[in-house]
Amino acid sequence: MNSMHILLHQPPMCFYRHSSTSILCPPTPLARIWFSLHHDSGRASMGSTRRRVLLVEDVEINRVVVRRLVSELNVMLEEAENGKIAVDFIKQGRTYDLIFMDKEMPVMNGLEATKQLRSLGVTTPIIALSGDCLPCDRDLFIHAGANAFQAKPLSKIELVRILTEYGLSISHA
Amino acid sequence: MAATALKEQLNGLVNSMFAEGLLDEQFQQLQMLQDGSNPGFVAEVVTLFCEDSERILADLTKLMDQAVVDYSKVDAYVHQLKGSSSSVGTQNVKLACIQFRQFCEENNQEGCMRALNVVKHEYYHLRSKFETMLQLENRIQAYETKQQN
């Protein structure tokens, strides 16, 4: 297996790790090789594997719109109506390449869910979503472990930008 | 009436809704998401928005009728309506909700009552336009289906 094969087969974001200063670091060469050996067999190309995204959002209309936005992209979307369901998904062993986390939700809000996911050892990038773009909200979410904070509603341009930034394939389905 | 004339009427209605401030650029985003593979996407979202909004407004009316108003519950509902109106692009409803939330933060009962009436006014005005819009879309679709057959 040559180096180009290894470089072409990018592990999902959950292989990324937080450094001691909480900066997201790319996987080690050993992790990338391990991933290539165990996950890439049978794949024709990097673009053939659909990335898994979890949308944690209580308002159905918002989920409908994001679902439609994502339908044109090469991404598999799962949905959770509140933070507790998202945490339960993770405890069930589900893994994701990216998580969109709404702020205000019943049962368990986005801040608490983010904290719990990080305490479970989840390193998947979490993008906080909120209709209120207050600096204090952003700071709270980043402190809780979110990677970024994005205003709602999410436009297609912003969605593509975020997916690209976090290494998810955006080739059209 | 020919489909072309109906489409012109529909475009005129939607344009007037933008000009009046009832809709913003987010609604345009939704329109762009409607295509051959999802021909009823806008109708689906509009219908869902109206159903949700009326449920929320009914709940808000009940809460505001209580002797002691639970402003945290009121705020939660208004937040939900603000979020859905923002996602659909119903600008005036969204702005009315923002104002309503400010009164909730102040625990201002009179302000909240007035704000609720404003939200209702904006919503029902919008709903009547949406009903006309969906009727025109249905007529256009029926006409085009008939033409194809």
mmCIF file of C-alpha atoms in Angstrom:
data_model
loop_
_atom_site.group_PDB
_atom_site.id
_atom_site.type_symbol
_atom_site.label_atom_id
_atom_site.label_comp_id
_atom_site.label_asym_id
_atom_site.label_seq_id
_atom_site.Cartn_x
_atom_site.Cartn_y
_atom_site.Cartn_z
ATOM 1 C CA MET A 1 0.000 0.000 0.000
ATOM 2 C CA ASN A 2 1.662 3.217 -1.084
ATOM 3 C CA SER A 3 1.561 6.594 0.648
ATOM 4 C CA MET A 4 -0.840 8.059 -1.922
ATOM 5 C CA HIS A 5 -3.403 5.358 -1.081
ATOM 6 C CA ILE A 6 -3.109 6.273 2.588
ATOM 7 C CA LEU A 7 -3.349 10.012 1.915
ATOM 8 C CA LEU A 8 -6.420 9.623 -0.292
ATOM 9 C CA HIS A 9 -8.384 7.763 2.337
ATOM 10 C CA GLN A 10 -9.201 10.427 4.887
ATOM 11 C CA PRO A 11 -10.496 9.066 8.200
ATOM 12 C CA PRO A 12 -13.724 10.543 9.523
ATOM 13 C CA MET A 13 -13.453 13.407 11.966
ATOM 14 C CA CYS A 14 -13.935 11.136 14.995
ATOM 15 C CA PHE A 15 -10.346 10.022 14.427
ATOM 16 C CA TYR A 16 -9.236 13.572 15.037
ATOM 17 C CA ARG A 17 -8.010 14.272 18.515
ATOM 18 C CA HIS A 18 -7.965 17.150 20.905
ATOM 19 C CA SER A 19 -4.577 18.279 22.070
ATOM 20 C CA SER A 20 -3.907 19.333 25.654
ATOM 21 C CA THR A 21 -4.835 22.870 24.596
ATOM 22 C CA SER A 22 -8.116 21.637 23.053
ATOM 23 C CA ILE A 23 -6.989 22.354 19.510
ATOM 24 C CA LEU A 24 -8.336 19.821 17.053
ATOM 25 C CA CYS A 25 -5.395 17.916 15.586
ATOM 26 C CA PRO A 26 -5.371 15.666 12.539
ATOM 27 C CA PRO A 27 -5.037 11.959 13.137
ATOM 28 C CA THR A 28 -1.556 10.549 13.584
ATOM 29 C CA PRO A 29 0.027 8.767 10.633
ATOM 30 C CA LEU A 30 -0.503 5.475 12.491
ATOM 31 C CA ALA A 31 -4.239 6.234 12.902
ATOM 32 C CA ARG A 32 -4.556 7.078 9.210
ATOM 33 C CA ILE A 33 -2.815 3.844 8.227
ATOM 34 C CA TRP A 34 -5.034 1.850 10.612
ATOM 35 C CA PHE A 35 -8.119 3.483 9.118
ATOM 36 C CA SER A 36 -7.014 2.755 5.572
ATOM 37 C CA LEU A 37 -6.348 -0.874 6.390
ATOM 38 C CA HIS A 38 -9.616 -1.477 8.178
ATOM 39 C CA HIS A 39 -12.121 0.829 6.504
ATOM 40 C CA ASP A 40 -11.110 1.454 2.955
ATOM 41 C CA SER A 41 -11.337 -2.007 1.513
ATOM 42 C CA GLY A 42 -14.005 -2.142 -1.163
ATOM 43 C CA ARG A 43 -14.238 1.600 -1.588
ATOM 44 C CA ALA A 44 -13.729 2.721 -5.120
ATOM 45 C CA SER A 45 -12.828 6.268 -4.118
ATOM 46 C CA MET A 46 -12.960 8.643 -1.165
ATOM 47 C CA GLY A 47 -16.099 10.250 -2.525
ATOM 48 C CA SER A 48 -18.086 6.971 -2.495
ATOM 49 C CA THR A 49 -18.441 6.876 1.316
ATOM 50 C CA ARG A 50 -21.277 8.995 2.645
ATOM 51 C CA ARG A 51 -20.431 11.017 5.707
ATOM 52 C CA ARG A 52 -22.790 10.773 8.652
ATOM 53 C CA VAL A 53 -24.180 13.963 10.113
ATOM 54 C CA LEU A 54 -26.393 14.250 13.183
ATOM 55 C CA LEU A 55 -28.825 17.156 13.391
ATOM 56 C CA VAL A 56 -30.032 17.851 16.930
ATOM 57 C CA GLU A 57 -33.026 20.180 16.586
ATOM 58 C CA ASP A 58 -36.440 20.212 18.246
ATOM 59 C CA VAL A 59 -38.407 22.312 15.730
ATOM 60 C CA GLU A 60 -39.705 20.062 12.965
ATOM 61 C CA ILE A 61 -39.745 22.750 10.279
ATOM 62 C CA ASN A 62 -36.081 23.441 10.879
ATOM 63 C CA ARG A 63 -35.326 19.737 10.492
ATOM 64 C CA VAL A 64 -37.389 19.581 7.274
ATOM 65 C CA VAL A 65 -35.424 22.456 5.757
ATOM 66 C CA VAL A 66 -32.006 21.080 6.696
ATOM 67 C CA ARG A 67 -33.087 17.631 5.496
ATOM 68 C CA ARG A 68 -33.871 19.117 2.109
ATOM 69 C CA LEU A 69 -30.611 21.102 2.035
ATOM 70 C CA VAL A 70 -28.624 17.969 2.788
ATOM 71 C CA SER A 71 -30.529 15.751 0.327
ATOM 72 C CA GLU A 72 -28.559 17.235 -2.566
ATOM 73 C CA LEU A 73 -25.217 16.514 -0.929
ATOM 74 C CA ASN A 74 -23.405 13.229 -0.419
ATOM 75 C CA VAL A 75 -24.238 13.104 3.270
ATOM 76 C CA MET A 76 -26.320 10.754 5.402
ATOM 77 C CA LEU A 77 -28.396 12.767 7.876
ATOM 78 C CA GLU A 78 -29.760 11.484 11.162
ATOM 79 C CA GLU A 79 -31.978 13.576 13.407
ATOM 80 C CA ALA A 80 -32.538 13.896 17.135
ATOM 81 C CA GLU A 81 -35.333 16.016 18.585
ATOM 82 C CA ASN A 82 -33.418 16.976 21.692
ATOM 83 C CA GLY A 83 -30.057 16.699 23.365
ATOM 84 C CA LYS A 84 -30.932 13.598 25.379
ATOM 85 C CA ILE A 85 -31.803 11.633 22.244
ATOM 86 C CA ALA A 86 -28.475 12.693 20.734
ATOM 87 C CA VAL A 87 -26.579 11.540 23.821
ATOM 88 C CA ASP A 88 -28.518 8.256 23.797
ATOM 89 C CA PHE A 89 -27.588 7.719 20.140
ATOM 90 C CA ILE A 90 -23.921 8.029 21.064
ATOM 91 C CA LYS A 91 -24.320 5.702 24.035
ATOM 92 C CA GLN A 92 -25.898 3.191 21.654
ATOM 93 C CA GLY A 93 -22.644 3.224 19.703
ATOM 94 C CA ARG A 94 -23.663 5.407 16.764
ATOM 95 C CA THR A 95 -20.859 7.487 15.318
ATOM 96 C CA TYR A 96 -20.944 10.645 13.272
ATOM 97 C CA ASP A 97 -18.558 12.782 11.258
ATOM 98 C CA LEU A 98 -20.270 16.012 12.270
ATOM 99 C CA ILE A 99 -22.962 17.102 14.712
ATOM 100 C CA PHE A 100 -25.185 20.169 14.366
ATOM 101 C CA MET A 101 -26.474 21.075 17.823
ATOM 102 C CA ASP A 102 -29.331 23.486 18.422
ATOM 103 C CA LYS A 103 -29.155 25.584 21.548
ATOM 104 C CA GLU A 104 -32.623 25.657 23.046
ATOM 105 C CA MET A 105 -34.436 22.337 23.179
ATOM 106 C CA PRO A 106 -36.764 20.614 25.637
ATOM 107 C CA VAL A 107 -35.636 17.720 27.851
ATOM 108 C CA MET A 108 -31.929 18.496 27.333
ATOM 109 C CA ASN A 109 -30.605 21.662 25.717
ATOM 110 C CA GLY A 110 -27.667 21.905 23.360
ATOM 111 C CA LEU A 111 -25.187 23.160 25.938
ATOM 112 C CA GLU A 112 -25.807 20.254 28.301
ATOM 113 C CA ALA A 113 -25.803 17.753 25.443
ATOM 114 C CA THR A 114 -22.477 19.101 24.187
ATOM 115 C CA LYS A 115 -20.946 18.802 27.655
ATOM 116 C CA GLN A 116 -22.208 15.246 28.026
ATOM 117 C CA LEU A 117 -20.963 14.209 24.597
ATOM 118 C CA ARG A 118 -17.483 15.532 25.364
ATOM 119 C CA SER A 119 -17.475 13.830 28.747
ATOM 120 C CA LEU A 120 -18.286 10.578 26.927
ATOM 121 C CA GLY A 121 -15.117 11.058 24.917
ATOM 122 C CA VAL A 122 -16.815 12.080 21.677
ATOM 123 C CA THR A 123 -14.400 14.072 19.560
ATOM 124 C CA THR A 124 -16.731 14.557 16.577
ATOM 125 C CA PRO A 125 -16.891 18.216 15.579
ATOM 126 C CA ILE A 126 -19.966 19.882 17.068
ATOM 127 C CA ILE A 127 -21.376 22.958 15.382
ATOM 128 C CA ALA A 128 -23.680 24.898 17.674
ATOM 129 C CA LEU A 129 -26.746 26.431 16.041
ATOM 130 C CA SER A 130 -28.786 29.278 17.416
ATOM 131 C CA GLY A 131 -31.127 31.986 16.249
ATOM 132 C CA ASP A 132 -29.633 34.259 18.910
ATOM 133 C CA CYS A 133 -26.081 35.176 18.010
ATOM 134 C CA LEU A 134 -25.050 36.598 21.323
ATOM 135 C CA PRO A 135 -21.304 36.473 22.112
ATOM 136 C CA CYS A 136 -22.077 35.001 25.542
ATOM 137 C CA ASP A 137 -23.970 32.124 23.894
ATOM 138 C CA ARG A 138 -21.064 31.459 21.589
ATOM 139 C CA ASP A 139 -18.577 31.522 24.461
ATOM 140 C CA LEU A 140 -20.708 29.150 26.537
ATOM 141 C CA PHE A 141 -20.927 26.666 23.694
ATOM 142 C CA ILE A 142 -17.223 26.794 22.897
ATOM 143 C CA HIS A 143 -16.427 26.337 26.575
ATOM 144 C CA ALA A 144 -18.810 23.349 26.642
ATOM 145 C CA GLY A 145 -16.798 21.785 23.832
ATOM 146 C CA ALA A 146 -18.391 22.931 20.583
ATOM 147 C CA ASN A 147 -16.015 23.569 17.699
ATOM 148 C CA ALA A 148 -17.933 26.437 16.156
ATOM 149 C CA PHE A 149 -21.081 28.505 16.461
ATOM 150 C CA GLN A 150 -23.387 29.154 13.514
ATOM 151 C CA ALA A 151 -26.424 31.425 13.230
ATOM 152 C CA LYS A 152 -29.731 29.941 12.154
ATOM 153 C CA PRO A 153 -31.289 29.556 9.675
ATOM 154 C CA LEU A 154 -28.609 27.547 7.970
ATOM 155 C CA SER A 155 -28.240 28.457 4.303
ATOM 156 C CA LYS A 156 -26.987 26.052 1.663
ATOM 157 C CA ILE A 157 -23.819 28.106 1.221
ATOM 158 C CA GLU A 158 -23.086 27.978 4.937
ATOM 159 C CA LEU A 159 -23.868 24.269 5.089
ATOM 160 C CA VAL A 160 -21.496 23.478 2.224
ATOM 161 C CA ARG A 161 -18.822 25.694 3.792
ATOM 162 C CA ILE A 162 -19.083 23.890 7.127
ATOM 163 C CA LEU A 163 -19.105 20.421 5.581
ATOM 164 C CA THR A 164 -16.069 21.319 3.502
ATOM 165 C CA GLU A 165 -14.245 22.881 6.433
ATOM 166 C CA TYR A 166 -14.649 19.725 8.489
ATOM 167 C CA GLY A 167 -13.560 17.394 5.727
ATOM 168 C CA LEU A 168 -16.924 15.969 4.667
ATOM 169 C CA SER A 169 -17.359 15.136 1.025
ATOM 170 C CA ILE A 170 -19.823 17.479 -0.668
ATOM 171 C CA SER A 171 -20.012 15.781 -4.040
ATOM 172 C CA HIS A 172 -23.634 15.708 -5.166
ATOM 173 C CA ALA A 173 -25.642 12.543 -4.548
ATOM 174 C CA MET B 1 -57.020 30.686 -17.434
ATOM 175 C CA ALA B 2 -53.767 29.623 -19.052
ATOM 176 C CA ALA B 3 -50.926 28.323 -16.855
ATOM 177 C CA THR B 4 -48.779 31.275 -17.919
ATOM 178 C CA ALA B 5 -51.288 33.770 -16.604
ATOM 179 C CA LEU B 6 -51.621 31.813 -13.381
ATOM 180 C CA LYS B 7 -47.851 31.757 -12.962
ATOM 181 C CA GLU B 8 -47.718 35.508 -13.524
ATOM 182 C CA GLN B 9 -50.387 35.958 -10.897
ATOM 183 C CA LEU B 10 -48.442 33.732 -8.479
ATOM 184 C CA ASN B 11 -45.173 35.577 -9.124
ATOM 185 C CA GLY B 12 -46.928 38.889 -8.600
ATOM 186 C CA LEU B 13 -48.363 37.722 -5.303
ATOM 187 C CA VAL B 14 -45.040 36.395 -4.004
ATOM 188 C CA ASN B 15 -43.219 39.550 -5.133
ATOM 189 C CA SER B 16 -45.756 41.698 -3.305
ATOM 190 C CA MET B 17 -45.227 39.596 -0.166
ATOM 191 C CA PHE B 18 -41.485 40.315 -0.367
ATOM 192 C CA ALA B 19 -42.123 44.009 -0.989
ATOM 193 C CA GLU B 20 -44.481 44.182 1.973
ATOM 194 C CA GLY B 21 -41.900 42.602 4.274
ATOM 195 C CA LEU B 22 -43.940 39.480 4.853
ATOM 196 C CA LEU B 23 -41.147 37.347 3.394
ATOM 197 C CA ASP B 24 -37.374 37.639 3.373
ATOM 198 C CA GLU B 25 -34.429 36.016 1.555
ATOM 199 C CA GLN B 26 -34.829 32.784 3.549
ATOM 200 C CA PHE B 27 -38.089 32.148 1.646
ATOM 201 C CA GLN B 28 -36.120 32.522 -1.563
ATOM 202 C CA GLN B 29 -33.783 29.811 -0.265
ATOM 203 C CA LEU B 30 -36.798 27.536 0.152
ATOM 204 C CA GLN B 31 -38.025 28.347 -3.342
ATOM 205 C CA MET B 32 -34.626 27.373 -4.726
ATOM 206 C CA LEU B 33 -34.877 24.028 -2.949
ATOM 207 C CA GLN B 34 -38.077 23.207 -4.861
ATOM 208 C CA ASP B 35 -37.473 21.391 -8.107
ATOM 209 C CA GLY B 36 -38.705 18.467 -10.168
ATOM 210 C CA SER B 37 -37.678 15.966 -7.529
ATOM 211 C CA ASN B 38 -39.376 17.993 -4.767
ATOM 212 C CA PRO B 39 -42.216 19.873 -6.495
ATOM 213 C CA GLY B 40 -44.254 20.399 -3.333
ATOM 214 C CA PHE B 41 -41.451 21.427 -0.993
ATOM 215 C CA VAL B 42 -42.581 25.020 -0.467
ATOM 216 C CA ALA B 43 -46.194 23.927 0.053
ATOM 217 C CA GLU B 44 -45.035 21.311 2.556
ATOM 218 C CA VAL B 45 -43.021 23.816 4.567
ATOM 219 C CA VAL B 46 -45.718 26.500 4.424
ATOM 220 C CA THR B 47 -48.397 24.048 5.536
ATOM 221 C CA LEU B 48 -46.234 22.778 8.382
ATOM 222 C CA PHE B 49 -45.451 26.340 9.444
ATOM 223 C CA CYS B 50 -49.130 27.282 9.544
ATOM 224 C CA GLU B 51 -50.073 24.181 11.536
ATOM 225 C CA ASP B 52 -47.278 24.786 14.029
ATOM 226 C CA SER B 53 -47.980 28.501 14.317
ATOM 227 C CA GLU B 54 -51.662 28.026 15.079
ATOM 228 C CA ARG B 55 -50.884 25.433 17.720
ATOM 229 C CA ILE B 56 -48.336 27.767 19.324
ATOM 230 C CA LEU B 57 -50.647 30.789 19.179
ATOM 231 C CA ALA B 58 -53.439 28.786 20.844
ATOM 232 C CA ASP B 59 -51.058 27.700 23.603
ATOM 233 C CA LEU B 60 -49.775 31.250 24.046
ATOM 234 C CA THR B 61 -53.312 32.583 24.350
ATOM 235 C CA LYS B 62 -54.038 30.055 27.108
ATOM 236 C CA LEU B 63 -50.838 30.930 28.944
ATOM 237 C CA MET B 64 -51.502 34.662 28.755
ATOM 238 C CA ASP B 65 -55.035 34.115 30.067
ATOM 239 C CA GLN B 66 -53.694 32.652 33.320
ATOM 240 C CA ALA B 67 -53.964 34.725 36.491
ATOM 241 C CA VAL B 68 -50.221 34.300 36.995
ATOM 242 C CA VAL B 69 -48.325 34.240 33.741
ATOM 243 C CA ASP B 70 -45.421 31.806 33.450
ATOM 244 C CA TYR B 71 -43.108 33.954 31.338
ATOM 245 C CA SER B 72 -40.521 31.214 30.879
ATOM 246 C CA LYS B 73 -43.135 29.008 29.223
ATOM 247 C CA VAL B 74 -44.399 31.922 27.150
ATOM 248 C CA ASP B 75 -40.831 32.704 26.078
ATOM 249 C CA ALA B 76 -40.212 29.076 25.131
ATOM 250 C CA TYR B 77 -43.207 29.079 22.800
ATOM 251 C CA VAL B 78 -42.318 32.449 21.305
ATOM 252 C CA HIS B 79 -38.762 31.232 20.770
ATOM 253 C CA GLN B 80 -40.112 28.226 18.902
ATOM 254 C CA LEU B 81 -42.316 30.399 16.704
ATOM 255 C CA LYS B 82 -39.449 32.779 16.073
ATOM 256 C CA GLY B 83 -37.256 29.862 15.051
ATOM 257 C CA SER B 84 -39.748 28.377 12.634
ATOM 258 C CA SER B 85 -40.669 31.765 11.149
ATOM 259 C CA SER B 86 -36.966 32.442 10.660
ATOM 260 C CA SER B 87 -36.480 29.102 8.899
ATOM 261 C CA VAL B 88 -39.408 29.734 6.569
ATOM 262 C CA GLY B 89 -38.529 33.358 5.911
ATOM 263 C CA THR B 90 -41.696 34.896 7.310
ATOM 264 C CA GLN B 91 -40.041 38.150 8.269
ATOM 265 C CA ASN B 92 -42.840 40.129 9.921
ATOM 266 C CA VAL B 93 -43.843 37.227 12.140
ATOM 267 C CA LYS B 94 -40.201 36.759 13.136
ATOM 268 C CA LEU B 95 -39.794 40.449 13.986
ATOM 269 C CA ALA B 96 -42.999 40.418 16.023
ATOM 270 C CA CYS B 97 -41.675 37.418 17.955
ATOM 271 C CA ILE B 98 -38.405 39.212 18.697
ATOM 272 C CA GLN B 99 -40.373 42.098 20.186
ATOM 273 C CA PHE B 100 -42.540 39.651 22.135
ATOM 274 C CA ARG B 101 -39.475 38.001 23.679
ATOM 275 C CA GLN B 102 -38.229 41.341 24.937
ATOM 276 C CA PHE B 103 -41.479 41.827 26.839
ATOM 277 C CA CYS B 104 -41.171 38.269 28.197
ATOM 278 C CA GLU B 105 -37.714 39.087 29.552
ATOM 279 C CA GLU B 106 -39.179 42.097 31.336
ATOM 280 C CA ASN B 107 -42.120 40.029 32.674
ATOM 281 C CA ASN B 108 -44.275 42.778 31.174
ATOM 282 C CA GLN B 109 -47.794 41.360 31.013
ATOM 283 C CA GLU B 110 -49.333 44.270 29.161
ATOM 284 C CA GLY B 111 -46.471 44.332 26.706
ATOM 285 C CA CYS B 112 -46.783 40.585 26.168
ATOM 286 C CA MET B 113 -50.516 40.860 25.525
ATOM 287 C CA ARG B 114 -49.954 43.568 22.948
ATOM 288 C CA ALA B 115 -47.112 41.620 21.396
ATOM 289 C CA LEU B 116 -49.261 38.492 21.163
ATOM 290 C CA ASN B 117 -51.919 40.468 19.321
ATOM 291 C CA VAL B 118 -49.300 41.815 16.931
ATOM 292 C CA VAL B 119 -47.950 38.323 16.246
ATOM 293 C CA LYS B 120 -51.490 37.065 15.631
ATOM 294 C CA HIS B 121 -52.237 39.960 13.300
ATOM 295 C CA GLU B 122 -49.040 39.385 11.312
ATOM 296 C CA TYR B 123 -49.572 35.628 11.188
ATOM 297 C CA TYR B 124 -53.201 35.737 10.009
ATOM 298 C CA HIS B 125 -52.375 38.364 7.397
ATOM 299 C CA LEU B 126 -49.556 36.117 6.150
ATOM 300 C CA ARG B 127 -51.751 33.036 6.265
ATOM 301 C CA SER B 128 -54.348 34.532 3.944
ATOM 302 C CA LYS B 129 -51.595 35.294 1.421
ATOM 303 C CA PHE B 130 -50.154 31.793 1.783
ATOM 304 C CA GLU B 131 -53.614 30.297 1.182
ATOM 305 C CA THR B 132 -53.929 32.236 -2.074
ATOM 306 C CA MET B 133 -50.395 31.230 -3.027
ATOM 307 C CA LEU B 134 -51.058 27.532 -2.468
ATOM 308 C CA GLN B 135 -54.376 27.726 -4.330
ATOM 309 C CA LEU B 136 -52.605 29.235 -7.330
ATOM 310 C CA GLU B 137 -49.883 26.564 -7.175
ATOM 311 C CA ASN B 138 -52.503 23.826 -7.086
ATOM 312 C CA ARG B 139 -54.342 25.328 -10.067
ATOM 313 C CA ILE B 140 -51.091 25.591 -12.025
ATOM 314 C CA GLN B 141 -50.179 22.014 -11.237
ATOM 315 C CA ALA B 142 -53.664 20.756 -12.141
ATOM 316 C CA TYR B 143 -53.540 22.649 -15.420
ATOM 317 C CA GLU B 144 -50.094 21.330 -16.308
ATOM 318 C CA THR B 145 -51.084 17.774 -15.397
ATOM 319 C CA LYS B 146 -54.123 18.076 -17.634
ATOM 320 C CA GLN B 147 -51.974 19.404 -20.473
ATOM 321 C CA GLN B 148 -49.585 16.456 -20.154
ATOM 322 C CA ASN B 149 -52.464 13.993 -20.276
#
